[in-house]
Amino acid sequence: MYAFEIDRPASLADAVTALGAEEAQALGGGQTLIPALKQRLASPARLVALSGVAEIKGICTADDGALSIGGGTTHADVAAGAGAYPALAALAGNIGDPAVRNRGTIGGSLANNDPSACYPAAVLGSGATVVTTNRQIAADDFFEGMFTTTLEDGEIITEVRFPVPEVASYQKFEQPASRFALVGVFVAKYADGVRVAVTGASEGGVFRWSEAEAALSRSFTPGALEGLSLSGDDMISDLHGTGAYRAHLVGVMARRAVAAAR
Amino acid sequence: MPKDGGIGASTKRREDVRFLTGNGHYTDDINLRGQAYVHFLRSDVAHGRLRSVDTSAAEAMPGVLRVFTGADFAELGGLPCGWQVTDRFGEVMQEPKHPVLAHGKARHVGDPIAAVVAETREQARDAAEAIVLDIEELPAVVDMKAALRDGATKVHDDLTSNLCYDWGFVEENKGAVDEAFRKAAHVTTLELINNRLVANPMEPRVAVGDYNRSTGDHTLYTTSQNPHVIRLLMGAFVLGIPEHKLRVVAPDVGGGFGSKIYHYAEEAFCTFAAKALNRPVKWTSSRSEAFMSDAHGRDHVTKIELALDAENNFTAIRTETYANMGAYLSTFAPSIPTWLHGTLMAGNYKTPHIYVNVKAVFTNTVPVDAYRGAGRPEATFQLERVIDKAARELGADPIALRRQNFITEFPYATPVAVEYDTGDYHATMDKLEEIADLKGFAARRKASEAKGKLRGLGVNCYIEACGIAPSNLVGQLGARAGLYESATVRVNATGGITVMTGSHSHGQGHETSFAQVISEMIGIDADQVEIVHGDTANSPMGMGTYGSRSLAVGGSAMVRATEKIINKARKIAAHLMEAAEGDIELKDGRFSVAGTDKSVAWGDVTLAAYVPHNYPLADLEPGLEETAFYDPSNFTYPAGAYACEVEVDPETGRVTIERFSAADDFGNVVNPMIVSGQVHGGIGQGIGQALLEGCAYDEQGQLLTGSYMDYAMPRADDLPFFAVDHSCQTPCTHNPLGVKGCGEAGAIGSPPAVVNAVVDALQSAGKDITHIDMPLTPSRVWAAMQG
Amino acid sequence: MPEVSMTVNGKPAKGQIEGRTLLVDFLRDTLNLTGTHVGCDTSQCGACVVHVDGRAVKACTMFAAEAEGAEIKTIEGMAEPDGTLHPIQAAFREHHGLQCGFCTPGMVMSAAALLAENPTPTEAEVRDYLEGNICRCTGYHNIVKAILAASGQDVSRIAAE
């Protein structure tokens, strides 16, 4: 790692101030950032650790029924505390491994927007709202492609608000080595329609599968997806699977998610 | 009743307490006063000419003590190769130079080009980034067959081609083999790849070099399976340090699996730099560095043909293999695809005619050498796969076809130059059928089908050769080393025993099992026996631990030394009891005079040896310490039968291991618990090879699997509980313990079982699939199913 | 250099660190607690697992500075002061759940975290929980068996030797 200073503010206000410094970068749970720092892929002058900021941790149900999760909440705490949204709790409980889940945070995962991460599928598939120190961002506007989001420098994710669906499920097919999603499909059925979000597969990062959403909105059954397919051309193609394989898996995982939705 | 001590007892391991409490003493736990750190600048291109290496900016960086380049080692020897293979035309192999730091050219991604020594690890790394490299990138040689084409870019400019050797075995068999194929009623042909693997012991390599200015003594602490071999190779061939001025210590070592046999550049560097800088110099590999600097394993491309007569008897085997050597010859690399592979091609079967051809090829990849099994898994895999394919083609039952062709009479001289001393392949197959509950398979397949899964059963046999020897024979085969083992048994005055063995434990539990042997021989509690290894300063010249040789060879040396001890102690006891030596019996730690009630305890005799007041000084030296070197007269031949049941998810191609059973014949067993653990671990690695692990390069020679993000290691949820059995025991006839070796069996026997099972599953769904290359990842299985 | 202080295995510990000092380096290099190991650099192998405020954490993927004020437990803190092994350690020994010993500290710490959360896990739950702990020696057979045994479950029907 290159040398850097580390701050551990106790309040959000202090964190925002600290991030105003030259070449400062936020540190969530560090489960992705620290390995990247070890490889010297990043060279911040100052890291602002958010792990001491209590006000962005925790889970509660908002007045409108949405499930609100603080940006600094760990995957383990979401797995244990998001019972109101079982598919989300299950997703969080299956990210990485237990030790990673004890450190990694939802805000950190979303800000990083790894194309194989799980949380982006839940946020996009739920039409969630990402709340930051500056503004509220709709899920459809948040993700801008692989490792890119609409977040600006120094902007901290304080909260993510998930509308709770009637039923939902996330089905992940793991890349055998990293155990990240080779393909993950999040399906959520709301009163006004179905959302289907796909992670792991596309060169462009997480995306919504609109044909599947339309078909499932008409009939929320695995059979409604028969005959639908995605092209492998825009999919990630690597050692672990061709684009065609990933495209095929999206269909399989989507059908399984519909069948498992509760 | 299981025994509670001695040979055959599942004694709990004494080394466990320190490992379980965090008190293990691994090389990275060693920090010497004044220690500096080295960071290696490694090539990021697979093949490039070094136009210049400008270290001036790096030298000026904070904390930097010195920057070394290939020029600093130009006058010294290169890393030696320990085995010279002679090709089928009688010519010796092409043997390139292997400099400590790349000089002239970098030949694989990870080839060390410069080394920065600094006060801290991070300072060394910072400075390495300031080195200015001017590299002319050259076309990379990656594919073995392309490497042998006329006009191919050469990895080594001073060699005539990228061919290391073209080996035929046995060359004189070739005509008879071709004739048998002409007469065959049926020929089954299979082309396959034995995938490149990375050993991945959980402890990355570490080296700490130290130099004592007052005595001129060098010490190297290193993660090695064979410290004496490192001392010899590094001292004599690289640095020119006589062995009496060089001590190599390999303390607790966190797994090896072959990858810690070899002498590596980093060891020589740290030893050299410690003297040059008069500071201890430490290197700790990161895992990412390990992927591009630890020797890899396997990487064969093979065509095998099996000829059968009209009664389904095997009549001939013919193989052609391309074996990847990587960019340089690692310590034992040339021997793996030849003497450890060709000699096993008979397997468990009485095939009369066999010919093996191996072309070893240089490529711009990390050097390839032994990895758990080393040559024997490659032989077993191709043989057991082609037999399975033949059974399918002939409509024969795969187990019956194997049984029909089993060798049943011993000793048996194979057509590939080895003689199996003992074995009972029907017995292990019978045992396998029982523990694997093969009768229940049909019902289990039905249950899987009801869940929408395809279930397959794969069965295979294996034989391996352990304890490679004897030295005079291996010398004729090209080994530049002896393959004996040594032990010194030091009995202390109060009866406790210290055994210094040349074997090295890096997980095998020698401290426990070796002590059990001594305990059994003398009849004293195993707690009175201490096993010491891993330090050239306190044990006689030893060859170390690999090839499942420790108990068969090192244990035998210890037995021989202990026999000498007992013989001498018997003389002392005879003197103490004023009896004839021939009347003295040793039982349960007491010497007694046959037919009388006279006896003396072990401790009385050992005390007399060191306090020789009442002692036959005229005839016998005082003291009780003996050394033995044991050079076996033959290999040992463990064998067995394995079965795997898989489920395949037809929608995703994902394979899961549902059951795995192993029936092994290891001859006599000293500690059944430890033996089972060895088999479990081997099976885990074999399943890893079959389903998960595959080291991959792109066409530019870039390593695609450079970390655990892309190289899939088996994890707990990839594997089931295994059923293992080693109750079938045909003791080895030529070593004193009758043991055969168990360390590699699991890794040798399991990959074909897995692949056979997956093919069986796919065939059950009507898919005309006869082979898929390992690893059988979901994407590969799915692609195969698409036709 | 800033100073960090924490409680390690029940005792106060402090030392000077850089911002980039990882918790595992602080434990190994400053406190000389070398039982916690480093087996990879991508946060996957789990040889470095320790407990931070009662939770399993990869000490190679947390900065020492972030452990300010925390309660840390390492493998060195598992046995009783008189040397009596923790029941999980004893089960690993009884069932041969270790060979080279390098992954063992992380395995024991992960197992302890599992049993704290789930006192009688199923085999599948044990295997799932160990996703972040890689062992190259044992094929996991005896590790899983040892953890089931440590939870008080009968393992006599699991293939033994």
mmCIF file of C-alpha atoms in Angstrom, chain B residues 471-763:
data_model
loop_
_atom_site.group_PDB
_atom_site.id
_atom_site.type_symbol
_atom_site.label_atom_id
_atom_site.label_comp_id
_atom_site.label_asym_id
_atom_site.label_seq_id
_atom_site.Cartn_x
_atom_site.Cartn_y
_atom_site.Cartn_z
ATOM 1 C CA SER B 471 20.028 -44.215 -5.809
ATOM 2 C CA ASN B 472 22.229 -46.145 -8.224
ATOM 3 C CA LEU B 473 19.241 -46.731 -10.504
ATOM 4 C CA VAL B 474 17.969 -43.160 -10.422
ATOM 5 C CA GLY B 475 21.510 -42.038 -11.121
ATOM 6 C CA GLN B 476 21.411 -44.030 -14.344
ATOM 7 C CA LEU B 477 18.058 -42.404 -15.133
ATOM 8 C CA GLY B 478 19.556 -38.945 -14.856
ATOM 9 C CA ALA B 479 19.029 -37.944 -11.233
ATOM 10 C CA ARG B 480 21.789 -35.710 -9.991
ATOM 11 C CA ALA B 481 21.074 -36.766 -6.416
ATOM 12 C CA GLY B 482 20.783 -39.827 -4.262
ATOM 13 C CA LEU B 483 17.380 -40.736 -2.960
ATOM 14 C CA TYR B 484 18.178 -42.351 0.365
ATOM 15 C CA GLU B 485 17.145 -40.979 3.705
ATOM 16 C CA SER B 486 18.967 -40.661 6.983
ATOM 17 C CA ALA B 487 18.261 -40.690 10.673
ATOM 18 C CA THR B 488 20.278 -40.243 13.817
ATOM 19 C CA VAL B 489 18.809 -41.794 16.927
ATOM 20 C CA ARG B 490 20.290 -40.220 20.038
ATOM 21 C CA VAL B 491 19.419 -41.975 23.263
ATOM 22 C CA ASN B 492 19.938 -39.764 26.272
ATOM 23 C CA ALA B 493 21.307 -40.985 29.582
ATOM 24 C CA THR B 494 17.914 -41.027 31.263
ATOM 25 C CA GLY B 495 16.325 -42.976 28.458
ATOM 26 C CA GLY B 496 14.639 -40.290 26.405
ATOM 27 C CA ILE B 497 15.309 -40.357 22.686
ATOM 28 C CA THR B 498 15.909 -37.633 20.164
ATOM 29 C CA VAL B 499 15.541 -38.664 16.538
ATOM 30 C CA MET B 500 17.029 -36.376 13.938
ATOM 31 C CA THR B 501 15.566 -37.208 10.576
ATOM 32 C CA GLY B 502 16.259 -35.927 7.098
ATOM 33 C CA SER B 503 12.563 -36.202 6.360
ATOM 34 C CA HIS B 504 10.594 -33.008 6.797
ATOM 35 C CA SER B 505 7.065 -32.619 8.079
ATOM 36 C CA HIS B 506 4.971 -29.806 6.682
ATOM 37 C CA GLY B 507 1.655 -31.157 7.842
ATOM 38 C CA GLN B 508 2.199 -34.917 7.721
ATOM 39 C CA GLY B 509 2.563 -35.386 11.464
ATOM 40 C CA HIS B 510 5.987 -37.052 11.583
ATOM 41 C CA GLU B 511 6.560 -35.887 15.140
ATOM 42 C CA THR B 512 3.729 -38.207 16.135
ATOM 43 C CA SER B 513 3.922 -41.143 13.742
ATOM 44 C CA PHE B 514 7.709 -41.506 13.748
ATOM 45 C CA ALA B 515 7.644 -41.536 17.547
ATOM 46 C CA GLN B 516 5.034 -44.303 17.420
ATOM 47 C CA VAL B 517 7.463 -46.490 15.500
ATOM 48 C CA ILE B 518 10.256 -46.046 18.048
ATOM 49 C CA SER B 519 7.806 -46.557 20.879
ATOM 50 C CA GLU B 520 6.740 -49.858 19.331
ATOM 51 C CA MET B 521 10.291 -51.010 18.710
ATOM 52 C CA ILE B 522 11.604 -50.350 22.208
ATOM 53 C CA GLY B 523 8.427 -50.553 24.206
ATOM 54 C CA ILE B 524 8.695 -47.142 25.799
ATOM 55 C CA ASP B 525 6.087 -44.435 25.869
ATOM 56 C CA ALA B 526 6.025 -42.323 22.729
ATOM 57 C CA ASP B 527 6.271 -39.234 24.921
ATOM 58 C CA GLN B 528 9.892 -40.228 25.586
ATOM 59 C CA VAL B 529 10.694 -39.806 21.907
ATOM 60 C CA GLU B 530 11.271 -36.449 20.261
ATOM 61 C CA ILE B 531 11.404 -36.135 16.481
ATOM 62 C CA VAL B 532 13.596 -33.306 15.222
ATOM 63 C CA HIS B 533 13.756 -32.226 11.610
ATOM 64 C CA GLY B 534 14.157 -29.239 9.389
ATOM 65 C CA ASP B 535 17.603 -27.960 10.379
ATOM 66 C CA THR B 536 20.772 -28.964 8.575
ATOM 67 C CA ALA B 537 22.743 -28.073 11.693
ATOM 68 C CA ASN B 538 21.319 -30.910 13.729
ATOM 69 C CA SER B 539 20.416 -33.726 11.376
ATOM 70 C CA PRO B 540 22.468 -35.827 8.978
ATOM 71 C CA MET B 541 22.298 -35.236 5.232
ATOM 72 C CA GLY B 542 18.752 -35.994 4.216
ATOM 73 C CA MET B 543 16.747 -35.784 1.040
ATOM 74 C CA GLY B 544 13.518 -34.440 2.523
ATOM 75 C CA THR B 545 9.864 -35.122 2.063
ATOM 76 C CA TYR B 546 8.060 -35.525 -1.254
ATOM 77 C CA GLY B 547 6.785 -38.385 -3.344
ATOM 78 C CA SER B 548 5.130 -40.017 -0.311
ATOM 79 C CA ARG B 549 8.559 -41.182 0.788
ATOM 80 C CA SER B 550 8.873 -40.151 4.437
ATOM 81 C CA LEU B 551 7.816 -43.280 6.264
ATOM 82 C CA ALA B 552 8.901 -45.743 3.566
ATOM 83 C CA VAL B 553 12.390 -44.257 3.256
ATOM 84 C CA GLY B 554 12.941 -41.908 6.218
ATOM 85 C CA GLY B 555 11.049 -44.205 8.564
ATOM 86 C CA SER B 556 13.149 -47.121 7.370
ATOM 87 C CA ALA B 557 16.361 -45.200 8.077
ATOM 88 C CA MET B 558 15.058 -44.525 11.563
ATOM 89 C CA VAL B 559 14.223 -48.196 12.023
ATOM 90 C CA ARG B 560 17.714 -49.198 10.897
ATOM 91 C CA ALA B 561 19.334 -46.740 13.307
ATOM 92 C CA THR B 562 17.075 -47.929 16.117
ATOM 93 C CA GLU B 563 17.995 -51.534 15.369
ATOM 94 C CA LYS B 564 21.617 -50.562 15.837
ATOM 95 C CA ILE B 565 20.687 -48.909 19.129
ATOM 96 C CA ILE B 566 18.833 -51.983 20.337
ATOM 97 C CA ASN B 567 21.722 -54.248 19.360
ATOM 98 C CA LYS B 568 24.138 -52.186 21.358
ATOM 99 C CA ALA B 569 21.746 -51.821 24.277
ATOM 100 C CA ARG B 570 21.329 -55.565 24.285
ATOM 101 C CA LYS B 571 25.083 -55.944 24.728
ATOM 102 C CA ILE B 572 25.049 -53.498 27.623
ATOM 103 C CA ALA B 573 22.107 -55.286 29.202
ATOM 104 C CA ALA B 574 23.887 -58.622 28.835
ATOM 105 C CA HIS B 575 26.866 -57.183 30.646
ATOM 106 C CA LEU B 576 24.717 -55.716 33.435
ATOM 107 C CA MET B 577 22.951 -59.020 34.006
ATOM 108 C CA GLU B 578 26.024 -61.120 33.397
ATOM 109 C CA ALA B 579 24.181 -63.092 30.754
ATOM 110 C CA ALA B 580 24.865 -64.093 27.192
ATOM 111 C CA GLU B 581 23.845 -61.484 24.626
ATOM 112 C CA GLY B 582 21.875 -64.100 22.728
ATOM 113 C CA ASP B 583 19.628 -64.670 25.768
ATOM 114 C CA ILE B 584 18.610 -61.040 26.097
ATOM 115 C CA GLU B 585 15.024 -60.150 25.168
ATOM 116 C CA LEU B 586 13.565 -56.655 24.843
ATOM 117 C CA LYS B 587 9.908 -56.274 25.694
ATOM 118 C CA ASP B 588 7.873 -53.321 26.953
ATOM 119 C CA GLY B 589 10.972 -51.328 27.646
ATOM 120 C CA ARG B 590 12.748 -53.971 29.709
ATOM 121 C CA PHE B 591 15.622 -56.238 28.855
ATOM 122 C CA SER B 592 15.318 -59.665 30.394
ATOM 123 C CA VAL B 593 17.297 -62.883 30.354
ATOM 124 C CA ALA B 594 15.277 -65.562 28.647
ATOM 125 C CA GLY B 595 13.981 -68.205 31.010
ATOM 126 C CA THR B 596 14.860 -66.230 34.170
ATOM 127 C CA ASP B 597 13.262 -63.465 36.177
ATOM 128 C CA LYS B 598 16.309 -61.272 35.726
ATOM 129 C CA SER B 599 15.681 -57.973 33.986
ATOM 130 C CA VAL B 600 16.878 -54.403 33.702
ATOM 131 C CA ALA B 601 14.872 -51.410 32.584
ATOM 132 C CA TRP B 602 15.570 -49.415 29.421
ATOM 133 C CA GLY B 603 16.679 -46.508 31.590
ATOM 134 C CA ASP B 604 19.196 -48.657 33.479
ATOM 135 C CA VAL B 605 20.846 -49.562 30.215
ATOM 136 C CA THR B 606 20.872 -46.028 28.819
ATOM 137 C CA LEU B 607 22.319 -44.705 32.064
ATOM 138 C CA ALA B 608 25.047 -47.314 31.949
ATOM 139 C CA ALA B 609 25.875 -46.235 28.417
ATOM 140 C CA TYR B 610 26.620 -42.701 29.590
ATOM 141 C CA VAL B 611 27.871 -43.495 33.116
ATOM 142 C CA PRO B 612 29.936 -46.522 32.166
ATOM 143 C CA HIS B 613 31.127 -47.627 35.574
ATOM 144 C CA ASN B 614 29.905 -51.169 35.182
ATOM 145 C CA TYR B 615 30.430 -51.430 31.437
ATOM 146 C CA PRO B 616 32.334 -53.591 28.937
ATOM 147 C CA LEU B 617 34.660 -50.744 27.975
ATOM 148 C CA ALA B 618 37.123 -53.092 26.354
ATOM 149 C CA ASP B 619 34.543 -54.243 23.814
ATOM 150 C CA LEU B 620 32.075 -51.411 23.551
ATOM 151 C CA GLU B 621 32.250 -47.646 23.237
ATOM 152 C CA PRO B 622 30.219 -45.702 25.755
ATOM 153 C CA GLY B 623 27.218 -43.721 24.569
ATOM 154 C CA LEU B 624 24.111 -44.696 22.697
ATOM 155 C CA GLU B 625 23.737 -42.851 19.430
ATOM 156 C CA GLU B 626 23.481 -44.321 15.967
ATOM 157 C CA THR B 627 22.980 -43.043 12.454
ATOM 158 C CA ALA B 628 21.644 -44.953 9.484
ATOM 159 C CA PHE B 629 21.249 -44.126 5.848
ATOM 160 C CA TYR B 630 18.612 -46.179 4.077
ATOM 161 C CA ASP B 631 18.570 -46.577 0.333
ATOM 162 C CA PRO B 632 15.538 -48.595 -0.777
ATOM 163 C CA SER B 633 15.896 -51.400 -3.284
ATOM 164 C CA ASN B 634 12.685 -50.521 -5.127
ATOM 165 C CA PHE B 635 9.765 -48.129 -5.205
ATOM 166 C CA THR B 636 6.683 -48.955 -3.178
ATOM 167 C CA TYR B 637 3.395 -49.376 -5.034
ATOM 168 C CA PRO B 638 0.287 -48.179 -3.222
ATOM 169 C CA ALA B 639 -2.856 -48.836 -5.215
ATOM 170 C CA GLY B 640 -6.570 -48.587 -4.852
ATOM 171 C CA ALA B 641 -9.990 -48.030 -6.298
ATOM 172 C CA TYR B 642 -12.039 -44.841 -6.110
ATOM 173 C CA ALA B 643 -15.681 -44.014 -6.806
ATOM 174 C CA CYS B 644 -17.382 -40.699 -7.258
ATOM 175 C CA GLU B 645 -21.031 -39.823 -7.625
ATOM 176 C CA VAL B 646 -21.966 -36.446 -9.022
ATOM 177 C CA GLU B 647 -25.073 -34.517 -9.744
ATOM 178 C CA VAL B 648 -25.148 -32.262 -12.756
ATOM 179 C CA ASP B 649 -27.614 -29.407 -12.961
ATOM 180 C CA PRO B 650 -28.608 -29.634 -16.620
ATOM 181 C CA GLU B 651 -29.724 -26.008 -16.718
ATOM 182 C CA THR B 652 -26.463 -24.493 -15.485
ATOM 183 C CA GLY B 653 -23.872 -27.228 -15.981
ATOM 184 C CA ARG B 654 -22.929 -27.082 -12.325
ATOM 185 C CA VAL B 655 -21.473 -30.307 -10.955
ATOM 186 C CA THR B 656 -21.735 -31.231 -7.284
ATOM 187 C CA ILE B 657 -19.929 -34.111 -5.623
ATOM 188 C CA GLU B 658 -22.558 -36.174 -3.850
ATOM 189 C CA ARG B 659 -20.466 -39.119 -2.678
ATOM 190 C CA PHE B 660 -16.807 -39.957 -2.809
ATOM 191 C CA SER B 661 -15.267 -43.238 -1.710
ATOM 192 C CA ALA B 662 -11.683 -44.450 -1.665
ATOM 193 C CA ALA B 663 -10.341 -47.933 -0.954
ATOM 194 C CA ASP B 664 -6.567 -47.829 -0.703
ATOM 195 C CA ASP B 665 -3.850 -50.377 -0.080
ATOM 196 C CA PHE B 666 -0.972 -48.639 1.660
ATOM 197 C CA GLY B 667 0.554 -51.793 3.080
ATOM 198 C CA ASN B 668 1.033 -51.523 6.823
ATOM 199 C CA VAL B 669 -0.304 -48.391 8.482
ATOM 200 C CA VAL B 670 1.362 -46.706 11.446
ATOM 201 C CA ASN B 671 -1.290 -44.108 12.309
ATOM 202 C CA PRO B 672 -4.662 -44.739 10.639
ATOM 203 C CA MET B 673 -6.001 -41.321 11.633
ATOM 204 C CA ILE B 674 -3.134 -39.516 9.937
ATOM 205 C CA VAL B 675 -3.347 -41.772 6.870
ATOM 206 C CA SER B 676 -7.041 -41.025 6.457
ATOM 207 C CA GLY B 677 -6.295 -37.328 6.774
ATOM 208 C CA GLN B 678 -3.725 -37.600 4.002
ATOM 209 C CA VAL B 679 -6.272 -39.294 1.761
ATOM 210 C CA HIS B 680 -8.925 -36.701 2.556
ATOM 211 C CA GLY B 681 -6.567 -33.906 1.600
ATOM 212 C CA GLY B 682 -5.483 -35.631 -1.579
ATOM 213 C CA ILE B 683 -9.078 -36.183 -2.617
ATOM 214 C CA GLY B 684 -9.826 -32.537 -1.939
ATOM 215 C CA GLN B 685 -7.024 -31.504 -4.260
ATOM 216 C CA GLY B 686 -8.012 -34.095 -6.867
ATOM 217 C CA ILE B 687 -11.583 -32.872 -6.895
ATOM 218 C CA GLY B 688 -10.170 -29.369 -7.095
ATOM 219 C CA GLN B 689 -8.260 -30.317 -10.226
ATOM 220 C CA ALA B 690 -11.281 -32.031 -11.725
ATOM 221 C CA LEU B 691 -13.880 -29.361 -11.064
ATOM 222 C CA LEU B 692 -12.357 -26.060 -10.041
ATOM 223 C CA GLU B 693 -8.687 -25.393 -10.566
ATOM 224 C CA GLY B 694 -7.064 -24.421 -13.813
ATOM 225 C CA CYS B 695 -4.155 -22.077 -14.230
ATOM 226 C CA ALA B 696 -4.691 -20.142 -17.436
ATOM 227 C CA TYR B 697 -2.596 -17.891 -19.647
ATOM 228 C CA ASP B 698 -3.768 -15.757 -22.527
ATOM 229 C CA GLU B 699 -2.038 -15.730 -25.899
ATOM 230 C CA GLN B 700 0.308 -12.974 -24.750
ATOM 231 C CA GLY B 701 1.433 -15.085 -21.832
ATOM 232 C CA GLN B 702 -0.426 -13.011 -19.276
ATOM 233 C CA LEU B 703 -1.502 -15.031 -16.262
ATOM 234 C CA LEU B 704 -5.299 -14.975 -16.122
ATOM 235 C CA THR B 705 -5.525 -16.759 -12.791
ATOM 236 C CA GLY B 706 -3.275 -14.630 -10.629
ATOM 237 C CA SER B 707 -5.172 -14.759 -7.348
ATOM 238 C CA TYR B 708 -7.987 -16.527 -5.566
ATOM 239 C CA MET B 709 -10.357 -14.201 -7.388
ATOM 240 C CA ASP B 710 -9.826 -16.293 -10.528
ATOM 241 C CA TYR B 711 -8.065 -19.476 -9.412
ATOM 242 C CA ALA B 712 -10.786 -21.508 -7.745
ATOM 243 C CA MET B 713 -9.611 -23.240 -4.592
ATOM 244 C CA PRO B 714 -11.810 -25.997 -3.190
ATOM 245 C CA ARG B 715 -13.757 -24.740 -0.203
ATOM 246 C CA ALA B 716 -15.673 -26.583 2.461
ATOM 247 C CA ASP B 717 -18.959 -26.325 0.587
ATOM 248 C CA ASP B 718 -17.467 -27.759 -2.612
ATOM 249 C CA LEU B 719 -16.810 -31.099 -0.938
ATOM 250 C CA PRO B 720 -18.772 -33.789 0.913
ATOM 251 C CA PHE B 721 -17.642 -36.107 3.657
ATOM 252 C CA PHE B 722 -15.521 -38.857 2.115
ATOM 253 C CA ALA B 723 -15.639 -42.585 2.782
ATOM 254 C CA VAL B 724 -12.070 -43.833 2.939
ATOM 255 C CA ASP B 725 -10.742 -47.254 3.821
ATOM 256 C CA HIS B 726 -7.271 -48.684 4.042
ATOM 257 C CA SER B 727 -7.991 -52.070 5.526
ATOM 258 C CA CYS B 728 -6.760 -53.892 2.416
ATOM 259 C CA GLN B 729 -3.084 -54.213 3.210
ATOM 260 C CA THR B 730 -0.485 -56.035 1.181
ATOM 261 C CA PRO B 731 2.699 -55.005 2.967
ATOM 262 C CA CYS B 732 5.641 -53.765 0.972
ATOM 263 C CA THR B 733 8.143 -56.608 0.767
ATOM 264 C CA HIS B 734 11.349 -54.635 0.767
ATOM 265 C CA ASN B 735 11.258 -52.096 3.583
ATOM 266 C CA PRO B 736 11.363 -52.979 7.258
ATOM 267 C CA LEU B 737 8.004 -51.430 8.114
ATOM 268 C CA GLY B 738 6.109 -52.914 5.156
ATOM 269 C CA VAL B 739 4.702 -49.463 4.438
ATOM 270 C CA LYS B 740 4.002 -47.948 1.030
ATOM 271 C CA GLY B 741 3.215 -44.245 1.348
ATOM 272 C CA CYS B 742 -0.119 -42.457 1.376
ATOM 273 C CA GLY B 743 0.492 -38.775 0.744
ATOM 274 C CA GLU B 744 -0.376 -38.514 -2.902
ATOM 275 C CA ALA B 745 -2.879 -41.321 -3.467
ATOM 276 C CA GLY B 746 -5.938 -39.144 -3.042
ATOM 277 C CA ALA B 747 -4.753 -36.602 -5.578
ATOM 278 C CA ILE B 748 -3.800 -39.340 -8.047
ATOM 279 C CA GLY B 749 -6.887 -41.479 -7.768
ATOM 280 C CA SER B 750 -9.644 -38.906 -7.675
ATOM 281 C CA PRO B 751 -9.651 -36.804 -10.885
ATOM 282 C CA PRO B 752 -10.610 -39.649 -13.253
ATOM 283 C CA ALA B 753 -13.393 -40.760 -10.909
ATOM 284 C CA VAL B 754 -14.903 -37.295 -11.064
ATOM 285 C CA VAL B 755 -14.658 -36.942 -14.832
ATOM 286 C CA ASN B 756 -15.889 -40.494 -15.404
ATOM 287 C CA ALA B 757 -18.877 -39.665 -13.217
ATOM 288 C CA VAL B 758 -19.727 -36.452 -15.062
ATOM 289 C CA VAL B 759 -19.510 -38.193 -18.434
ATOM 290 C CA ASP B 760 -21.761 -40.916 -17.033
ATOM 291 C CA ALA B 761 -24.279 -38.344 -15.866
ATOM 292 C CA LEU B 762 -24.367 -36.609 -19.225
ATOM 293 C CA GLN B 763 -24.634 -39.895 -21.097
#
